[in-house]
Tab-separated table of N, CA and C in Angstrom:
chain	number	residue	atom	x	y	z
A	20	GLU	N	21.691	-30.094	-61.195
A	20	GLU	CA	21.938	-30.948	-60.052
A	20	GLU	C	23.376	-31.443	-60.051
A	21	LYS	N	23.869	-31.818	-61.214
A	21	LYS	CA	25.207	-32.392	-61.288
A	21	LYS	C	26.276	-31.392	-60.873
A	22	ALA	N	26.076	-30.122	-61.170
A	22	ALA	CA	27.046	-29.096	-60.791
A	22	ALA	C	26.977	-28.800	-59.297
A	23	GLY	N	25.843	-29.093	-58.688
A	23	GLY	CA	25.679	-28.837	-57.272
A	23	GLY	C	25.502	-27.368	-56.930
A	24	THR	N	25.234	-26.560	-57.939
A	24	THR	CA	25.110	-25.125	-57.736
A	24	THR	C	24.375	-24.515	-58.924
A	25	THR	N	23.995	-23.273	-58.787
A	25	THR	CA	23.425	-22.540	-59.922
A	25	THR	C	24.440	-21.549	-60.489
A	26	ASP	N	25.692	-21.645	-60.028
A	26	ASP	CA	26.759	-20.788	-60.534
A	26	ASP	C	26.989	-21.083	-62.020
A	27	VAL	N	26.904	-20.064	-62.849
A	27	VAL	CA	26.981	-20.236	-64.303
A	27	VAL	C	28.285	-20.896	-64.731
A	28	ASP	N	29.414	-20.463	-64.203
A	28	ASP	CA	30.705	-21.030	-64.607
A	28	ASP	C	30.783	-22.523	-64.300
A	29	LYS	N	30.268	-22.934	-63.157
A	29	LYS	CA	30.291	-24.355	-62.798
A	29	LYS	C	29.303	-25.151	-63.647
A	30	LEU	N	28.161	-24.560	-63.962
A	30	LEU	CA	27.196	-25.234	-64.835
A	30	LEU	C	27.787	-25.461	-66.222
A	31	VAL	N	28.471	-24.465	-66.755
A	31	VAL	CA	29.086	-24.571	-68.081
A	31	VAL	C	30.133	-25.680	-68.091
A	32	GLN	N	30.861	-25.854	-66.999
A	32	GLN	CA	31.891	-26.891	-66.926
A	32	GLN	C	31.309	-28.294	-67.016
A	33	VAL	N	30.155	-28.528	-66.407
A	33	VAL	CA	29.584	-29.879	-66.406
A	33	VAL	C	28.676	-30.148	-67.601
A	34	LEU	N	28.351	-29.130	-68.360
A	34	LEU	CA	27.428	-29.293	-69.486
A	34	LEU	C	27.801	-30.454	-70.418
A	35	PRO	N	29.076	-30.613	-70.826
A	35	PRO	CA	29.411	-31.719	-71.735
A	35	PRO	C	29.266	-33.110	-71.112
A	36	THR	N	29.114	-33.196	-69.797
A	36	THR	CA	29.005	-34.505	-69.150
A	36	THR	C	27.556	-34.936	-68.955
A	37	ILE	N	26.615	-34.066	-69.292
A	37	ILE	CA	25.202	-34.363	-69.065
A	37	ILE	C	24.578	-34.967	-70.321
A	38	VAL	N	23.856	-36.058	-70.122
A	38	VAL	CA	23.143	-36.734	-71.204
A	38	VAL	C	21.674	-36.798	-70.790
A	39	PHE	N	20.783	-36.481	-71.727
A	39	PHE	CA	19.362	-36.593	-71.412
A	39	PHE	C	18.601	-37.074	-72.639
A	40	LYS	N	17.417	-37.607	-72.402
A	40	LYS	CA	16.572	-38.084	-73.495
A	40	LYS	C	15.583	-36.982	-73.839
A	41	GLY	N	15.637	-36.515	-75.089
A	41	GLY	CA	14.735	-35.485	-75.575
A	41	GLY	C	13.775	-36.068	-76.593
A	42	PRO	N	12.940	-35.255	-77.207
A	42	PRO	CA	11.972	-35.732	-78.194
A	42	PRO	C	12.620	-36.447	-79.384
A	43	ARG	N	13.851	-36.081	-79.724
A	43	ARG	CA	14.545	-36.713	-80.856
A	43	ARG	C	15.490	-37.817	-80.421
A	44	GLY	N	15.488	-38.150	-79.148
A	44	GLY	CA	16.375	-39.193	-78.642
A	44	GLY	C	17.399	-38.623	-77.678
A	45	GLN	N	18.475	-39.373	-77.491
A	45	GLN	CA	19.510	-38.984	-76.537
A	45	GLN	C	20.256	-37.738	-77.007
A	46	VAL	N	20.495	-36.816	-76.083
A	46	VAL	CA	21.185	-35.564	-76.390
A	46	VAL	C	22.357	-35.406	-75.427
A	47	GLN	N	23.516	-35.062	-75.980
A	47	GLN	CA	24.672	-34.738	-75.155
A	47	GLN	C	25.414	-33.586	-75.807
A	48	MET	N	25.684	-32.564	-75.041
A	48	MET	CA	26.416	-31.406	-75.540
A	48	MET	C	27.890	-31.760	-75.721
A	49	ASN	N	28.542	-31.129	-76.705
A	49	ASN	CA	29.978	-31.316	-76.844
A	49	ASN	C	30.699	-30.256	-76.011
A	50	LYS	N	32.013	-30.232	-76.093
A	50	LYS	CA	32.788	-29.290	-75.273
A	50	LYS	C	32.537	-27.837	-75.648
A	51	GLN	N	32.001	-27.594	-76.843
A	51	GLN	CA	31.697	-26.227	-77.254
A	51	GLN	C	30.222	-25.881	-77.051
A	52	HIS	N	29.532	-26.727	-76.285
A	52	HIS	CA	28.151	-26.494	-75.870
A	52	HIS	C	27.152	-26.580	-77.024
A	53	HIS	N	27.462	-27.412	-77.999
A	53	HIS	CA	26.548	-27.698	-79.102
A	53	HIS	C	26.245	-29.195	-79.074
A	54	ALA	N	25.072	-29.580	-79.523
A	54	ALA	CA	24.682	-30.987	-79.510
A	54	ALA	C	24.559	-31.517	-80.931
A	55	PRO	N	25.114	-32.719	-81.189
A	55	PRO	CA	24.838	-33.360	-82.471
A	55	PRO	C	23.339	-33.659	-82.550
A	56	LEU	N	22.726	-33.331	-83.671
A	56	LEU	CA	21.294	-33.552	-83.846
A	56	LEU	C	21.037	-34.281	-85.155
A	57	PRO	N	19.923	-35.024	-85.233
A	57	PRO	CA	19.595	-35.692	-86.485
A	57	PRO	C	19.206	-34.675	-87.556
A	58	VAL	N	19.660	-34.937	-88.777
A	58	VAL	CA	19.352	-34.051	-89.904
A	58	VAL	C	18.645	-34.874	-90.976
A	59	TYR	N	17.601	-34.307	-91.549
A	59	TYR	CA	16.811	-34.987	-92.569
A	59	TYR	C	16.694	-34.116	-93.812
A	60	LEU	N	16.666	-34.766	-94.970
A	60	LEU	CA	16.341	-34.086	-96.221
A	60	LEU	C	14.907	-34.490	-96.540
A	61	ALA	N	14.033	-33.507	-96.635
A	61	ALA	CA	12.618	-33.803	-96.852
A	61	ALA	C	12.073	-32.986	-98.012
A	62	GLN	N	10.983	-33.479	-98.555
A	62	GLN	CA	10.318	-32.810	-99.674
A	62	GLN	C	8.867	-32.557	-99.276
A	63	VAL	N	8.410	-31.335	-99.493
A	63	VAL	CA	7.016	-31.003	-99.199
A	63	VAL	C	6.147	-31.538	-100.336
A	64	GLN	N	5.133	-32.285	-99.972
A	64	GLN	CA	4.228	-32.890	-100.937
A	64	GLN	C	3.085	-31.920	-101.272
A	65	PRO	N	2.363	-32.163	-102.358
A	65	PRO	CA	1.253	-31.275	-102.741
A	65	PRO	C	0.199	-31.092	-101.645
A	66	ASP	N	0.049	-32.118	-100.790
A	66	ASP	CA	-0.947	-32.004	-99.715
A	66	ASP	C	-0.406	-31.266	-98.483
A	67	GLY	N	0.852	-30.772	-98.561
A	67	GLY	CA	1.448	-30.029	-97.456
A	67	GLY	C	2.239	-30.876	-96.481
A	68	LYS	N	2.133	-32.192	-96.600
A	68	LYS	CA	2.895	-33.078	-95.723
A	68	LYS	C	4.330	-33.182	-96.241
A	69	THR	N	5.219	-33.626	-95.370
A	69	THR	CA	6.610	-33.801	-95.793
A	69	THR	C	6.935	-35.277	-95.947
A	70	LYS	N	7.790	-35.557	-96.898
A	70	LYS	CA	8.268	-36.911	-97.142
A	70	LYS	C	9.781	-36.891	-96.935
A	71	VAL	N	10.270	-37.692	-95.984
A	71	VAL	CA	11.708	-37.751	-95.724
A	71	VAL	C	12.365	-38.535	-96.853
A	72	LEU	N	13.294	-37.878	-97.544
A	72	LEU	CA	14.008	-38.513	-98.642
A	72	LEU	C	15.280	-39.190	-98.161
A	73	LYS	N	15.909	-38.610	-97.141
A	73	LYS	CA	17.142	-39.187	-96.625
A	73	LYS	C	17.345	-38.737	-95.187
A	74	SER	N	17.820	-39.656	-94.362
A	74	SER	CA	18.204	-39.333	-92.994
A	74	SER	C	19.722	-39.381	-92.912
A	75	PHE	N	20.320	-38.326	-92.397
A	75	PHE	CA	21.772	-38.264	-92.271
A	75	PHE	C	22.233	-38.676	-90.879
A	76	GLY	N	21.294	-39.086	-90.027
A	76	GLY	CA	21.652	-39.471	-88.668
A	76	GLY	C	22.085	-38.260	-87.863
A	77	LEU	N	22.824	-38.528	-86.799
A	77	LEU	CA	23.313	-37.430	-85.970
A	77	LEU	C	24.448	-36.723	-86.687
A	78	VAL	N	24.348	-35.425	-86.806
A	78	VAL	CA	25.382	-34.627	-87.460
A	78	VAL	C	26.114	-33.831	-86.388
A	79	ASP	N	27.427	-34.036	-86.336
A	79	ASP	CA	28.257	-33.329	-85.364
A	79	ASP	C	28.330	-31.859	-85.753
A	80	PRO	N	28.065	-30.953	-84.819
A	80	PRO	CA	28.098	-29.532	-85.151
A	80	PRO	C	29.500	-29.014	-85.422
A	81	GLY	N	30.510	-29.795	-85.126
A	81	GLY	CA	31.881	-29.388	-85.425
A	81	GLY	C	32.419	-28.355	-84.460
A	82	ASN	N	33.540	-27.818	-84.827
A	82	ASN	CA	34.245	-26.861	-83.991
A	82	ASN	C	33.751	-25.457	-84.310
A	83	GLN	N	32.643	-25.072	-83.703
A	83	GLN	CA	32.042	-23.777	-83.996
A	83	GLN	C	32.581	-22.658	-83.118
A	84	CYS	N	33.117	-23.012	-81.989
A	84	CYS	CA	33.631	-22.000	-81.055
A	84	CYS	C	35.063	-22.381	-80.677
A	85	PRO	N	36.032	-22.086	-81.525
A	85	PRO	CA	37.403	-22.547	-81.282
A	85	PRO	C	38.022	-22.011	-79.993
A	86	ASN	N	37.493	-20.940	-79.430
A	86	ASN	CA	38.050	-20.411	-78.188
A	86	ASN	C	37.589	-21.183	-76.959
A	87	LEU	N	36.572	-22.042	-77.103
A	87	LEU	CA	36.115	-22.885	-76.000
A	87	LEU	C	36.825	-24.219	-76.112
A	88	LYS	N	37.600	-24.555	-75.156
A	88	LYS	CA	38.366	-25.813	-75.222
A	88	LYS	C	37.954	-26.740	-74.120
């Protein structure tokens, strides 16, 4: 909707300006079209359940596509 079109090039341009609420909370793409996401260190317990040992919060995906500016 924000791009006002279904043209791929225009959609890609507005992608970093879009924020939405997903199952893990607020999501916003960076300029390289990657989103910082929460990362957890967990341990599988004998009963098959997981126990979160540490939460690292939102982890920035960094500069993964240097040709996208």
